[in-house]
């Protein structure tokens, strides 16, 4: 990856398994969980890996989001009609990264958002946009419950980082999140679905995923293989447009 003058990475792209990739781009998923802190701030392109998701995995994740949105009164949650693979889906804006325990104690956020944090590090994502090849551009998404993550220091785009919220007044007197038995079950199901992919990635840590259509031969020859879903790679914006002509 290449850094620009400001220290941020240029045109990063994250390859993710479905259904997590589409849920993020459609604005349903607002927290991207990782075992490592986000190295970027700003636009992050999302590419769907080639693995077709199991129906059980899709159901587990959709049930999980139905329940955590219901905590904030959102009952009619509309999911993507399908979960395409091996293609560029769109992008989100990464505005910060904090630890799971910090997210769960952040009382300024809706309770459902705080419940999304189930991994060591939580990437805070806003402004989802879907890439529409037909019109060769990005279309803003009307998320069911958009959230604005307030920066600790509005003048510093990297101010939301692990450990940055421990000094905030609100974190000293936090109320425990109320988790019903039904919510506990869907959280367990979501963790199980994610764990299955995590085990596969550990078993194939040295394997690269070969990008399928619509990546052109020109792009493939220049950029090589797309890295697995736990890596961030550069994407040349001019090549993105070229691939979809």
Short mmCIF file of C-alpha atoms in Angstrom, two decimals:
data_model
loop_
_atom_site.label_atom_id
_atom_site.label_comp_id
_atom_site.label_asym_id
_atom_site.label_seq_id
_atom_site.Cartn_x
_atom_site.Cartn_y
_atom_site.Cartn_z
CA UNK A 1 0.00 0.00 0.00
CA UNK A 2 1.09 3.58 -0.67
CA UNK A 3 0.69 6.51 1.69
CA UNK A 4 -0.02 10.04 0.57
CA UNK A 5 1.58 13.16 2.00
CA UNK A 6 -0.93 13.26 4.87
CA UNK A 7 0.01 9.77 6.03
CA UNK A 8 -3.16 8.06 4.82
CA UNK A 9 -3.29 5.23 2.27
CA UNK A 10 -4.34 6.02 -1.30
CA UNK A 11 -7.35 4.28 -2.88
CA UNK A 12 -7.43 1.28 -0.49
CA UNK A 13 -9.75 -1.64 -1.20
CA UNK A 14 -10.82 -4.40 1.19
CA UNK A 15 -11.93 -7.80 -0.13
CA UNK A 16 -14.66 -9.23 2.11
CA UNK A 17 -16.75 -12.38 2.19
CA UNK A 18 -20.46 -12.20 1.60
CA UNK A 19 -22.91 -11.40 3.14
CA UNK A 20 -20.77 -8.97 5.18
CA UNK A 21 -19.57 -7.09 2.10
CA UNK A 22 -23.04 -6.17 0.83
CA UNK A 23 -24.37 -5.47 4.31
CA UNK A 24 -21.61 -2.88 4.74
CA UNK A 25 -22.10 -1.20 1.36
CA UNK A 26 -25.90 -1.12 1.81
CA UNK A 27 -25.50 0.77 5.08
CA UNK A 28 -26.93 -1.97 7.28
CA UNK A 29 -23.55 -2.85 8.73
CA UNK A 30 -22.03 0.22 10.36
CA UNK A 31 -19.19 -1.42 12.25
CA UNK A 32 -16.57 -3.50 10.42
CA UNK A 33 -14.98 -5.80 12.96
CA UNK A 34 -11.35 -6.85 12.66
CA UNK A 35 -8.59 -8.34 14.80
CA UNK A 36 -6.33 -5.43 13.81
CA UNK A 37 -6.83 -1.64 13.93
CA UNK A 38 -7.80 0.29 10.80
CA UNK A 39 -4.71 1.73 9.07
CA UNK A 40 -6.75 4.25 7.07
CA UNK A 41 -9.26 7.07 7.31
CA UNK A 42 -11.50 8.10 4.46
CA UNK A 43 -12.85 6.19 1.48
CA UNK A 44 -12.50 2.40 1.54
CA UNK A 45 -13.54 0.43 -1.54
CA UNK A 46 -15.31 -2.87 -0.87
CA UNK A 47 -14.77 -5.89 -3.10
CA UNK A 48 -16.77 -9.13 -2.69
CA UNK A 49 -14.70 -12.32 -2.54
CA UNK A 50 -15.41 -15.26 -4.84
CA UNK A 51 -16.85 -17.59 -2.18
CA UNK A 52 -20.63 -18.00 -2.48
CA UNK A 53 -22.21 -17.60 0.98
CA UNK A 54 -24.18 -20.45 2.51
CA UNK A 55 -27.92 -19.78 3.06
CA UNK A 56 -27.41 -20.52 6.77
CA UNK A 57 -24.72 -17.81 6.99
CA UNK A 58 -26.96 -15.25 5.29
CA UNK A 59 -29.84 -16.10 7.62
CA UNK A 60 -27.64 -15.86 10.73
CA UNK A 61 -26.39 -12.40 9.78
CA UNK A 62 -29.79 -11.09 8.70
CA UNK A 63 -31.32 -12.34 11.98
CA UNK A 64 -28.52 -10.62 13.88
CA UNK A 65 -29.19 -7.26 12.25
CA UNK A 66 -32.96 -7.58 12.57
CA UNK A 67 -32.56 -7.94 16.31
CA UNK A 68 -30.05 -5.15 16.92
CA UNK A 69 -32.05 -2.73 14.76
CA UNK A 70 -35.20 -3.70 16.66
CA UNK A 71 -33.49 -2.42 19.82
CA UNK A 72 -33.78 1.07 18.31
CA UNK A 73 -37.31 0.53 17.01
CA UNK A 74 -36.46 -0.34 13.40
CA UNK A 75 -38.74 -3.25 12.54
CA UNK A 76 -38.97 -3.21 8.72
CA UNK A 77 -35.34 -3.82 7.76
CA UNK A 78 -34.80 -4.38 4.03
CA UNK A 79 -31.84 -6.54 3.04
CA UNK A 80 -30.11 -6.83 -0.36
CA UNK A 81 -32.01 -9.02 -2.81
CA UNK A 82 -28.81 -10.95 -3.56
CA UNK A 83 -25.19 -11.15 -2.46
CA UNK A 84 -22.99 -11.06 -5.58
CA UNK A 85 -19.43 -12.34 -5.54
CA UNK A 86 -16.16 -11.51 -7.29
CA UNK A 87 -16.95 -7.87 -7.99
CA UNK A 88 -16.51 -4.33 -6.76
CA UNK A 89 -19.57 -3.38 -4.72
CA UNK A 90 -19.01 0.21 -3.65
CA UNK A 91 -17.35 2.09 -0.82
CA UNK A 92 -17.71 3.49 2.69
CA UNK A 93 -15.96 6.22 4.65
CA UNK A 94 -13.86 4.97 7.57
CA UNK A 95 -14.02 7.75 10.16
CA UNK A 96 -12.29 5.99 13.04
CA UNK A 97 -11.32 2.78 14.80
CA UNK A 98 -11.79 1.97 18.47
CA UNK A 99 -11.72 -1.09 20.70
CA UNK A 100 -14.83 -3.19 21.22
CA UNK A 101 -15.17 -2.26 24.88
CA UNK A 102 -14.96 1.43 23.98
CA UNK A 103 -17.78 1.09 21.45
CA UNK A 104 -20.00 -0.73 23.93
CA UNK A 105 -19.47 2.05 26.49
CA UNK A 106 -20.03 4.95 24.06
CA UNK A 107 -23.35 6.26 25.35
CA UNK A 108 -23.66 8.91 22.64
CA UNK A 109 -24.34 6.15 20.10
CA UNK A 110 -27.63 4.26 19.65
CA UNK A 111 -27.71 1.00 21.59
CA UNK A 112 -28.01 -1.08 18.42
CA UNK A 113 -24.75 0.35 17.07
CA UNK A 114 -22.97 -0.43 20.32
CA UNK A 115 -24.17 -4.03 20.06
CA UNK A 116 -22.51 -4.43 16.66
CA UNK A 117 -19.06 -4.51 18.18
CA UNK A 118 -18.16 -8.20 18.55
CA UNK A 119 -14.44 -8.17 17.66
CA UNK A 120 -11.24 -6.71 19.09
CA UNK A 121 -11.23 -3.62 16.86
CA UNK A 122 -14.22 -1.79 15.41
CA UNK A 123 -13.86 0.19 12.19
CA UNK A 124 -16.45 2.99 12.21
CA UNK A 125 -18.05 3.32 8.77
CA UNK A 126 -20.29 6.04 7.35
CA UNK A 127 -21.61 7.23 3.96
CA UNK A 128 -22.11 3.89 2.18
CA UNK A 129 -22.25 4.11 -1.61
CA UNK A 130 -23.05 1.44 -4.18
CA UNK A 131 -21.03 1.25 -7.38
CA UNK A 132 -23.39 1.02 -10.37
CA UNK A 133 -21.56 -0.13 -13.47
CA UNK A 134 -24.49 0.82 -15.71
CA UNK A 135 -24.08 4.51 -14.90
CA UNK A 136 -20.35 4.28 -14.11
CA UNK A 137 -20.60 5.99 -10.80
CA UNK A 138 -21.47 5.85 -7.12
CA UNK A 139 -25.01 6.07 -5.76
CA UNK A 140 -25.49 7.15 -2.13
CA UNK A 141 -27.35 4.60 -0.03
CA UNK A 142 -30.33 5.44 2.15
CA UNK A 143 -29.27 3.48 5.22
CA UNK A 144 -32.05 2.26 7.55
CA UNK A 145 -30.47 3.99 10.55
CA UNK A 146 -27.46 6.15 9.55
CA UNK A 147 -25.08 7.04 12.34
CA UNK A 148 -22.64 9.93 12.63
CA UNK A 149 -19.59 9.08 14.75
CA UNK A 150 -18.36 12.28 16.47
CA UNK A 151 -14.61 12.76 16.24
CA UNK A 152 -12.72 13.26 19.50
CA UNK A 153 -10.81 16.07 17.77
CA UNK A 154 -12.65 17.50 14.72
CA UNK A 155 -9.32 18.76 13.39
CA UNK A 156 -7.70 15.33 13.44
CA UNK A 157 -9.15 12.63 11.18
CA UNK A 158 -7.21 9.98 13.14
CA UNK A 159 -8.51 11.10 16.56
CA UNK A 160 -10.93 8.15 16.79
CA UNK A 161 -8.42 5.41 17.48
CA UNK A 162 -8.06 2.57 20.00
CA UNK A 163 -7.86 4.04 23.48
CA UNK A 164 -9.10 7.50 22.46
CA UNK A 165 -12.46 7.20 24.24
CA UNK A 166 -11.16 6.13 27.63
CA UNK A 167 -10.65 9.79 28.59
CA UNK A 168 -14.16 10.89 27.67
CA UNK A 169 -16.43 11.77 30.63
CA UNK A 170 -19.29 9.59 29.41
CA UNK A 171 -17.23 6.42 29.51
CA UNK A 172 -16.68 6.59 33.27
CA UNK A 173 -20.36 6.08 34.07
CA UNK A 174 -21.72 3.73 31.50
CA UNK A 175 -24.84 1.63 31.69
CA UNK A 176 -24.60 -2.03 30.78
CA UNK A 177 -26.15 -3.00 27.47
CA UNK A 178 -29.36 -4.96 27.99
CA UNK A 179 -29.21 -8.18 26.02
CA UNK A 180 -32.27 -10.41 25.87
CA UNK A 181 -32.05 -14.17 25.44
CA UNK A 182 -33.25 -13.82 21.84
CA UNK A 183 -30.59 -11.21 21.13
CA UNK A 184 -27.96 -13.41 22.78
CA UNK A 185 -28.91 -16.25 20.43
CA UNK A 186 -28.54 -14.17 17.25
CA UNK A 187 -25.23 -12.75 18.49
CA UNK A 188 -24.00 -16.30 19.04
CA UNK A 189 -25.16 -17.24 15.54
CA UNK A 190 -23.39 -14.27 13.99
CA UNK A 191 -20.18 -15.10 15.85
CA UNK A 192 -20.37 -18.72 14.69
CA UNK A 193 -20.83 -17.64 11.07
CA UNK A 194 -17.83 -15.31 11.29
CA UNK A 195 -15.71 -17.93 13.07
CA UNK A 196 -16.19 -20.38 10.21
CA UNK A 197 -14.59 -17.95 7.77
CA UNK A 198 -11.87 -17.06 10.27
CA UNK A 199 -10.83 -20.71 10.55
CA UNK A 200 -10.76 -21.08 6.77
CA UNK A 201 -8.54 -18.00 6.45
CA UNK A 202 -6.07 -19.34 9.03
CA UNK A 203 -5.85 -22.64 7.18
CA UNK A 204 -5.21 -20.81 3.92
CA UNK A 205 -3.22 -17.84 5.18
CA UNK A 206 -0.71 -18.01 2.32
CA UNK A 207 -3.29 -18.44 -0.43
CA UNK A 208 -4.30 -15.49 -2.59
CA UNK A 209 -7.77 -15.23 -4.06
CA UNK A 210 -7.71 -14.89 -7.83
CA UNK A 211 -10.06 -12.11 -8.88
CA UNK A 212 -12.82 -13.23 -11.24
CA UNK A 213 -14.99 -11.09 -13.48
CA UNK A 214 -15.41 -8.17 -13.88
CA UNK A 215 -11.67 -7.56 -13.33
CA UNK A 216 -10.08 -7.12 -16.74
CA UNK A 217 -6.89 -8.78 -17.91
CA UNK A 218 -5.30 -5.34 -18.09
CA UNK A 219 -5.98 -4.77 -14.41
CA UNK A 220 -4.97 -8.29 -13.45
CA UNK A 221 -1.66 -8.05 -15.30
CA UNK A 222 -0.86 -4.73 -13.69
CA UNK A 223 -2.03 -5.34 -10.15
CA UNK A 224 -1.63 -9.11 -9.85
CA UNK A 225 -3.87 -11.11 -7.54
CA UNK A 226 -6.37 -9.72 -5.11
CA UNK A 227 -5.34 -10.38 -1.53
CA UNK A 228 -7.49 -12.33 0.88
CA UNK A 229 -10.20 -10.69 2.97
CA UNK A 230 -7.92 -9.72 5.84
CA UNK A 231 -5.69 -7.53 3.70
CA UNK A 232 -6.04 -4.01 2.34
CA UNK A 233 -4.73 -3.41 -1.17
CA UNK A 234 -4.48 -0.38 -3.41
CA UNK A 235 -6.98 0.17 -6.19
CA UNK A 236 -6.17 2.44 -9.07
CA UNK A 237 -9.29 4.59 -9.59
CA UNK A 238 -8.63 4.92 -13.31
CA UNK A 239 -8.56 1.15 -13.64
CA UNK A 240 -11.86 0.81 -11.82
CA UNK A 241 -13.54 2.89 -14.50
CA UNK A 242 -11.75 0.96 -17.23
CA UNK A 243 -12.95 -2.40 -15.89
CA UNK A 244 -16.61 -1.44 -16.21
CA UNK A 245 -16.58 0.09 -19.68
#
